[in-house]
Short mmCIF file of C-alpha atoms and ligand atoms in Angstrom, two decimals:
data_model
loop_
_atom_site.label_atom_id
_atom_site.label_comp_id
_atom_site.label_asym_id
_atom_site.label_seq_id
_atom_site.Cartn_x
_atom_site.Cartn_y
_atom_site.Cartn_z
CA UNK A 1 -28.15 76.68 69.16
CA UNK A 2 -25.21 76.14 66.85
CA UNK A 3 -22.10 74.72 68.46
CA UNK A 4 -18.85 74.43 66.50
CA UNK A 5 -16.01 72.03 66.84
CA UNK A 6 -12.59 72.23 65.46
CA UNK A 7 -10.70 69.01 64.67
CA UNK A 8 -8.26 67.73 62.07
CA UNK A 9 -6.30 64.42 61.93
CA UNK A 10 -3.05 66.56 61.75
CA UNK A 11 -3.45 66.86 65.52
CA UNK A 12 -2.70 63.07 65.81
CA UNK A 13 0.61 63.49 64.02
CA UNK A 14 2.23 65.26 66.95
CA UNK A 15 3.76 61.96 68.01
CA UNK A 16 4.91 61.90 71.66
CA UNK A 17 5.50 58.18 71.97
CA UNK A 18 4.89 56.76 75.41
CA UNK A 19 3.76 59.96 77.04
CA UNK A 20 0.54 60.89 78.90
CA UNK A 21 -0.20 63.66 76.30
CA UNK A 22 -0.57 61.39 73.24
CA UNK A 23 -2.82 61.10 70.27
CA UNK A 24 -5.06 58.53 71.87
CA UNK A 25 -6.57 61.43 73.88
CA UNK A 26 -8.09 63.01 70.77
CA UNK A 27 -8.98 59.60 69.21
CA UNK A 28 -10.91 58.75 72.47
CA UNK A 29 -12.79 62.05 72.31
CA UNK A 30 -13.62 61.81 68.70
CA UNK A 31 -14.79 58.25 68.77
CA UNK A 32 -17.01 58.97 71.79
CA UNK A 33 -18.58 61.94 70.03
CA UNK A 34 -19.28 59.74 66.97
CA UNK A 35 -20.62 56.71 68.97
CA UNK A 36 -23.00 58.83 70.96
CA UNK A 37 -24.22 60.60 67.75
CA UNK A 38 -23.14 63.98 69.24
CA UNK A 39 -20.79 64.93 66.41
CA UNK A 40 -23.78 65.09 63.98
CA UNK A 41 -25.30 67.80 66.22
CA UNK A 42 -22.20 70.00 65.93
CA UNK A 43 -20.96 72.31 63.18
CA UNK A 44 -17.46 71.33 61.91
CA UNK A 45 -14.97 74.10 61.68
CA UNK A 46 -11.89 73.51 59.51
CA UNK A 47 -8.69 74.66 61.09
CA UNK A 48 -5.92 76.36 59.22
CA UNK A 49 -2.28 76.89 60.22
CA UNK A 50 -1.55 80.06 62.30
CA UNK A 51 0.62 82.56 60.46
CA UNK A 52 4.02 83.59 61.72
CA UNK A 53 2.49 87.03 62.36
CA UNK A 54 -0.22 85.42 64.52
CA UNK A 55 2.26 83.32 66.53
CA UNK A 56 4.40 86.43 67.03
CA UNK A 57 1.50 88.06 68.84
CA UNK A 58 2.70 85.88 71.76
CA UNK A 59 5.89 84.21 70.95
CA UNK A 60 9.43 85.55 70.18
CA UNK A 61 10.64 84.79 66.68
CA UNK A 62 13.82 83.04 67.69
CA UNK A 63 11.67 80.62 69.79
CA UNK A 64 9.35 79.98 66.81
CA UNK A 65 12.40 79.30 64.58
CA UNK A 66 13.80 76.91 67.12
CA UNK A 67 10.61 74.82 67.21
CA UNK A 68 10.55 74.71 63.46
CA UNK A 69 14.21 73.56 63.35
CA UNK A 70 13.74 70.84 65.95
CA UNK A 71 10.86 69.44 63.81
CA UNK A 72 13.04 69.64 60.69
CA UNK A 73 15.67 67.56 62.46
CA UNK A 74 13.13 64.93 63.31
CA UNK A 75 11.97 66.14 66.67
CA UNK A 76 13.40 65.79 70.20
CA UNK A 77 12.95 66.80 73.79
CA UNK A 78 12.38 70.50 74.53
CA UNK A 79 12.46 70.09 78.38
CA UNK A 80 12.08 67.14 80.74
CA UNK A 81 8.33 66.94 80.09
CA UNK A 82 7.93 68.19 76.50
CA UNK A 83 8.74 66.24 73.36
CA UNK A 84 8.09 66.79 69.73
CA UNK A 85 8.23 64.83 66.49
CA UNK A 86 8.92 65.74 62.87
CA UNK A 87 5.24 66.77 62.37
CA UNK A 88 4.70 68.57 65.62
CA UNK A 89 5.54 72.03 64.30
CA UNK A 90 2.81 71.70 61.68
CA UNK A 91 0.32 70.23 64.21
CA UNK A 92 1.17 73.14 66.54
CA UNK A 93 0.51 75.65 63.82
CA UNK A 94 -2.91 74.09 63.21
CA UNK A 95 -3.62 73.96 66.92
CA UNK A 96 -3.10 77.73 67.24
CA UNK A 97 -4.85 78.37 64.00
CA UNK A 98 -7.69 76.02 65.12
CA UNK A 99 -8.46 78.15 68.18
CA UNK A 100 -8.22 81.33 65.96
CA UNK A 101 -10.77 79.76 63.54
CA UNK A 102 -13.08 78.88 66.43
CA UNK A 103 -12.85 82.48 67.70
CA UNK A 104 -13.56 83.84 64.21
CA UNK A 105 -16.60 81.51 63.67
CA UNK A 106 -18.13 82.70 66.99
CA UNK A 107 -17.24 86.32 66.32
CA UNK A 108 -18.80 86.16 62.83
CA UNK A 109 -21.91 84.55 64.15
CA UNK A 110 -21.50 81.29 62.10
CA UNK A 111 -21.89 79.47 65.47
CA UNK A 112 -22.96 80.49 68.91
CA UNK A 113 -20.04 78.78 70.61
CA UNK A 114 -17.21 76.47 69.76
CA UNK A 115 -14.70 73.98 71.20
CA UNK A 116 -11.31 73.56 69.53
CA UNK A 117 -10.29 69.93 70.07
CA UNK A 118 -6.54 70.43 69.44
CA UNK A 119 -3.24 69.20 70.55
CA UNK A 120 -0.51 69.91 71.48
CA UNK A 121 -2.06 71.85 74.36
CA UNK A 122 -0.99 75.47 75.14
CA UNK A 123 -1.39 77.06 78.45
CA UNK A 124 2.10 76.43 79.84
CA UNK A 125 3.92 77.71 76.80
CA UNK A 126 5.55 81.12 77.49
CA UNK A 127 6.65 83.65 74.90
CA UNK A 128 9.99 82.07 74.67
CA UNK A 129 9.79 78.60 76.15
CA UNK A 130 8.03 75.25 75.58
CA UNK A 131 6.98 73.47 78.79
CA UNK A 132 4.39 71.16 80.24
CA UNK A 133 3.63 69.36 77.03
CA UNK A 134 2.87 72.73 75.38
CA UNK A 135 4.58 74.35 72.26
CA UNK A 136 2.61 77.39 71.32
CA UNK A 137 0.07 79.06 73.65
CA UNK A 138 -3.00 78.44 71.33
CA UNK A 139 -5.58 80.20 73.57
CA UNK A 140 -3.27 83.28 74.36
CA UNK A 141 -2.68 83.66 70.60
CA UNK A 142 -6.42 83.56 69.94
CA UNK A 143 -7.00 86.09 72.71
CA UNK A 144 -4.40 88.44 71.34
CA UNK A 145 -5.99 87.96 67.87
CA UNK A 146 -9.44 88.76 69.34
CA UNK A 147 -8.12 91.97 70.89
CA UNK A 148 -8.19 93.52 67.40
CA UNK A 149 -11.98 93.28 67.62
CA UNK A 150 -12.87 93.38 71.31
CA UNK A 151 -11.77 95.56 74.29
CA UNK A 152 -12.13 93.05 77.11
CA UNK A 153 -11.49 89.37 76.94
CA UNK A 154 -11.89 86.87 79.85
CA UNK A 155 -9.86 83.63 79.90
CA UNK A 156 -11.10 81.05 82.42
CA UNK A 157 -8.69 78.12 82.90
CA UNK A 158 -10.03 75.18 84.80
CA UNK A 159 -7.12 72.80 83.87
CA UNK A 160 -5.74 71.35 87.19
CA UNK A 161 -2.49 72.91 86.38
CA UNK A 162 -1.86 76.72 86.57
CA UNK A 163 -1.54 78.23 83.14
CA UNK A 164 1.75 79.95 83.82
CA UNK A 165 2.28 80.80 80.12
CA UNK A 166 -1.13 82.50 79.73
CA UNK A 167 -0.67 84.34 83.06
CA UNK A 168 2.69 85.66 81.86
CA UNK A 169 1.44 86.75 78.45
CA UNK A 170 -1.30 88.86 79.99
CA UNK A 171 0.24 89.91 83.32
CA UNK A 172 0.68 93.52 82.14
CA UNK A 173 -2.47 93.57 79.84
CA UNK A 174 -5.54 95.29 81.40
CA UNK A 175 -7.74 94.23 78.50
CA UNK A 176 -7.43 90.46 79.25
CA UNK A 177 -8.55 88.95 82.59
CA UNK A 178 -7.06 85.60 83.38
CA UNK A 179 -8.86 83.45 86.11
CA UNK A 180 -7.49 80.06 86.97
CA UNK A 181 -8.46 77.30 89.33
CA UNK A 182 -5.66 74.85 89.94
CA UNK A 183 -4.18 72.40 92.39
CA UNK A 184 -1.63 74.17 94.51
CA UNK A 185 1.15 73.67 95.38
CA UNK A 186 1.68 71.64 92.11
CA UNK A 187 3.26 71.80 88.74
CA UNK A 188 4.33 74.39 87.48
CA UNK A 189 4.72 76.17 90.79
CA UNK A 190 3.07 79.49 89.74
CA UNK A 191 -0.48 80.62 90.58
CA UNK A 192 -0.42 81.91 94.13
CA UNK A 193 -3.12 84.33 95.29
CA UNK A 194 -0.53 87.14 95.44
CA UNK A 195 -0.02 87.05 91.67
CA UNK A 196 -2.72 89.51 90.61
CA UNK A 197 -1.33 91.34 87.57
CA UNK A 198 0.98 94.42 87.31
CA UNK A 199 0.68 98.08 86.69
CA UNK A 200 -2.63 99.01 85.08
CA UNK A 201 -3.38 95.26 84.84
CA UNK A 202 -3.37 94.84 88.59
CA UNK A 203 -6.45 92.77 89.54
CA UNK A 204 -6.90 91.18 86.19
CA UNK A 205 -5.09 88.03 87.10
CA UNK A 206 -7.26 86.03 89.62
CA UNK A 207 -5.64 82.87 90.93
CA UNK A 208 -7.62 80.31 92.84
CA UNK A 209 -5.06 77.77 94.14
CA UNK A 210 -6.93 74.80 95.61
CA UNK A 211 -5.68 72.04 97.87
CA UNK A 212 -5.24 68.55 96.61
CA UNK A 213 -8.47 66.53 97.07
CA UNK A 214 -10.76 69.33 96.19
CA UNK A 215 -13.98 68.20 94.57
CA UNK A 216 -17.16 69.37 92.86
CA UNK A 217 -18.55 71.22 95.84
CA UNK A 218 -15.32 73.17 96.22
CA UNK A 219 -15.30 74.06 92.51
CA UNK A 220 -18.96 75.14 92.70
CA UNK A 221 -18.15 77.38 95.75
CA UNK A 222 -15.28 79.14 94.05
CA UNK A 223 -17.12 79.60 90.71
CA UNK A 224 -20.10 81.14 92.51
CA UNK A 225 -18.15 83.23 94.84
CA UNK A 226 -15.14 84.30 92.88
CA UNK A 227 -15.39 83.54 89.15
CA UNK A 228 -18.87 84.92 88.61
CA UNK A 229 -18.49 88.25 90.47
CA UNK A 230 -15.02 88.84 89.04
CA UNK A 231 -16.30 88.22 85.45
CA UNK A 232 -19.36 90.36 86.01
CA UNK A 233 -17.25 93.32 87.24
CA UNK A 234 -14.81 92.95 84.30
CA UNK A 235 -17.73 92.83 81.71
CA UNK A 236 -15.90 90.85 79.05
CA UNK A 237 -16.99 90.93 75.43
CA UNK A 238 -15.59 87.46 74.71
CA UNK A 239 -14.83 84.46 76.83
CA UNK A 240 -12.17 81.94 76.16
CA UNK A 241 -11.73 78.78 78.18
CA UNK A 242 -8.58 76.69 78.74
CA UNK A 243 -10.51 73.46 79.13
CA UNK A 244 -8.37 70.82 80.82
CA UNK A 245 -10.11 67.91 82.50
CA UNK A 246 -7.21 66.64 84.65
CA UNK A 247 -8.98 67.68 87.90
CA UNK A 248 -11.09 64.61 87.43
CA UNK A 249 -10.79 62.17 90.20
CA UNK A 250 -9.48 59.31 87.92
CA UNK A 251 -6.65 61.46 86.52
CA UNK A 252 -3.21 60.34 87.45
CA UNK A 253 -1.38 63.62 86.89
CA UNK A 254 -3.03 65.40 89.86
CA UNK A 255 -4.96 64.73 93.02
CA UNK A 256 -8.30 66.43 92.59
CA UNK A 257 -11.65 64.88 93.03
CA UNK A 258 -13.91 66.56 90.43
CA UNK A 259 -16.30 64.45 88.32
CA UNK A 260 -17.70 64.81 84.81
CA UNK A 261 -20.93 66.21 86.42
CA UNK A 262 -18.74 68.77 88.19
CA UNK A 263 -17.13 69.83 84.92
CA UNK A 264 -20.62 70.17 83.44
CA UNK A 265 -21.62 72.47 86.33
CA UNK A 266 -18.57 74.62 85.71
CA UNK A 267 -19.33 74.85 82.00
CA UNK A 268 -22.94 75.74 82.82
CA UNK A 269 -21.77 78.64 84.87
CA UNK A 270 -19.33 79.85 82.28
CA UNK A 271 -21.99 79.64 79.63
CA UNK A 272 -24.34 81.55 81.73
CA UNK A 273 -21.73 84.32 82.12
CA UNK A 274 -21.19 84.37 78.34
CA UNK A 275 -25.04 84.64 77.74
CA UNK A 276 -25.30 87.43 80.43
CA UNK A 277 -22.27 89.48 79.57
CA UNK A 278 -21.17 88.87 75.96
CA UNK A 279 -24.05 87.76 73.72
CA UNK A 280 -22.97 84.17 74.34
CA UNK A 281 -19.55 84.50 72.64
CA UNK A 282 -17.65 81.58 74.14
CA UNK A 283 -14.73 79.40 72.83
CA UNK A 284 -13.25 76.38 74.52
CA UNK A 285 -9.76 75.02 73.77
CA UNK A 286 -8.52 71.67 74.96
CA UNK A 287 -5.67 71.62 77.41
CA UNK A 288 -5.06 68.59 79.69
CA UNK A 289 -7.00 65.51 80.79
CA UNK A 290 -5.25 62.15 80.75
CA UNK A 291 -7.79 59.50 81.80
CA UNK A 292 -9.29 58.66 78.40
CA UNK A 293 -12.77 57.76 79.61
CA UNK A 294 -13.01 60.83 81.88
CA UNK A 295 -11.69 63.02 79.14
CA UNK A 296 -14.12 61.72 76.42
CA UNK A 297 -17.20 61.89 78.66
CA UNK A 298 -16.35 65.25 80.07
CA UNK A 299 -15.76 66.80 76.65
CA UNK A 300 -19.07 65.38 75.54
CA UNK A 301 -20.72 66.76 78.65
CA UNK A 302 -19.24 70.18 77.73
CA UNK A 303 -20.79 69.98 74.32
CA UNK A 304 -24.16 68.80 75.89
CA UNK A 305 -24.17 71.94 78.06
CA UNK A 306 -23.19 74.29 75.09
CA UNK A 307 -26.06 72.67 73.16
CA UNK A 308 -28.43 73.59 75.92
CA UNK A 309 -29.31 70.02 76.90
CA UNK A 310 -30.77 69.65 80.48
CA UNK A 311 -28.84 66.44 81.30
CA UNK A 312 -25.32 64.90 80.80
CA UNK A 313 -24.09 61.47 81.09
CA UNK A 314 -21.53 60.69 83.81
CA UNK A 315 -20.69 57.01 83.56
CA UNK A 316 -17.68 57.23 86.05
CA UNK A 317 -19.77 58.98 88.57
CA UNK A 318 -18.48 60.58 91.86
CA UNK A 319 -15.10 59.86 93.45
CA UNK A 320 -15.58 56.69 95.44
CA UNK A 321 -13.32 57.73 98.37
CA UNK A 322 -13.78 61.55 98.78
CA UNK A 323 -11.00 63.24 100.75
CA UNK A 324 -11.79 64.68 104.05
CA UNK A 325 -10.35 68.22 103.10
CA UNK A 326 -10.13 71.02 105.67
CA UNK A 327 -12.43 73.19 103.52
CA UNK A 328 -11.67 76.26 101.48
CA UNK A 329 -13.92 78.86 103.09
CA UNK A 330 -10.95 80.86 104.52
CA UNK A 331 -9.15 80.69 101.15
CA UNK A 332 -12.27 82.10 99.38
CA UNK A 333 -12.54 84.83 102.00
CA UNK A 334 -8.88 85.88 101.42
CA UNK A 335 -9.12 85.84 97.66
CA UNK A 336 -12.33 88.00 97.90
CA UNK A 337 -10.50 90.42 100.02
CA UNK A 338 -7.45 90.65 97.68
CA UNK A 339 -9.73 91.32 94.72
CA UNK A 340 -12.46 93.33 96.60
CA UNK A 341 -15.12 91.02 95.50
ZN1 ZN B 1 -3.08 70.12 83.15
#
């Protein structure tokens, strides 16, 4: 089993200062992969900058020019959450290009699956707006790119925040199914069960908005009862994953109770779908995750599952004080009804 990983030090040069989305996140991941010897078991994939043509598959040209100009002026704030530095434009080009390269490597059969360890993240970026720490929508660009070769692409987004940008890009696109689990209500406010896609794409947006406090058992339930049957019906030829680890119980940007073991279970299910439906073609792209230990161990666990290892390490363990949530059985029933699952 050959598993690729994309990384380049240019991703550290997107300097956000005192900000939860900072270069230490990737440094923590890389050093953990090295210390545990895992990086030697992976196939490195060298990223390249995305071309303007590739960025334009998702983003409007005046917006791309705006990001380049802000970088040329030394950086600045794009909205209340999203900041960039002089090198952020270049880092963002390599982030988008890195996910494209991962997609190419899987598509060409150089590797069985791959994980692009990139920043800035992407899933909140809309065609004409930066938001939520995101400049360009890396995964959406790679999905558009992959549409030149594949007819049906599935995006699974388990970041704790709803990927409003990805949903917007593909809301009218029947060839791309977007499935998201997210805390709700929460930032950015989108992602209700009623948002299901439009026109011929109706039914290809599947939102699974979960209450704060949801944990591993809840995620297992929604993956088994919604994600799996929705994916099986759609029959994707390629699966892309917006992999954010901010649903971890230690994460301070949300209120979920998932553990590293829980993330590994989700990855196992997604890998099973890729093996069953699309010859294993599977690419992960890093989104959020702000507790450095949880992030590094969960990314490693993701690689361990992709490598086919039976066990993962979960040093942080389960949430010590699990919430007494009302349960999500009625929510699952409603979503299944909306989507005829
Ligand atoms: Zn997030």
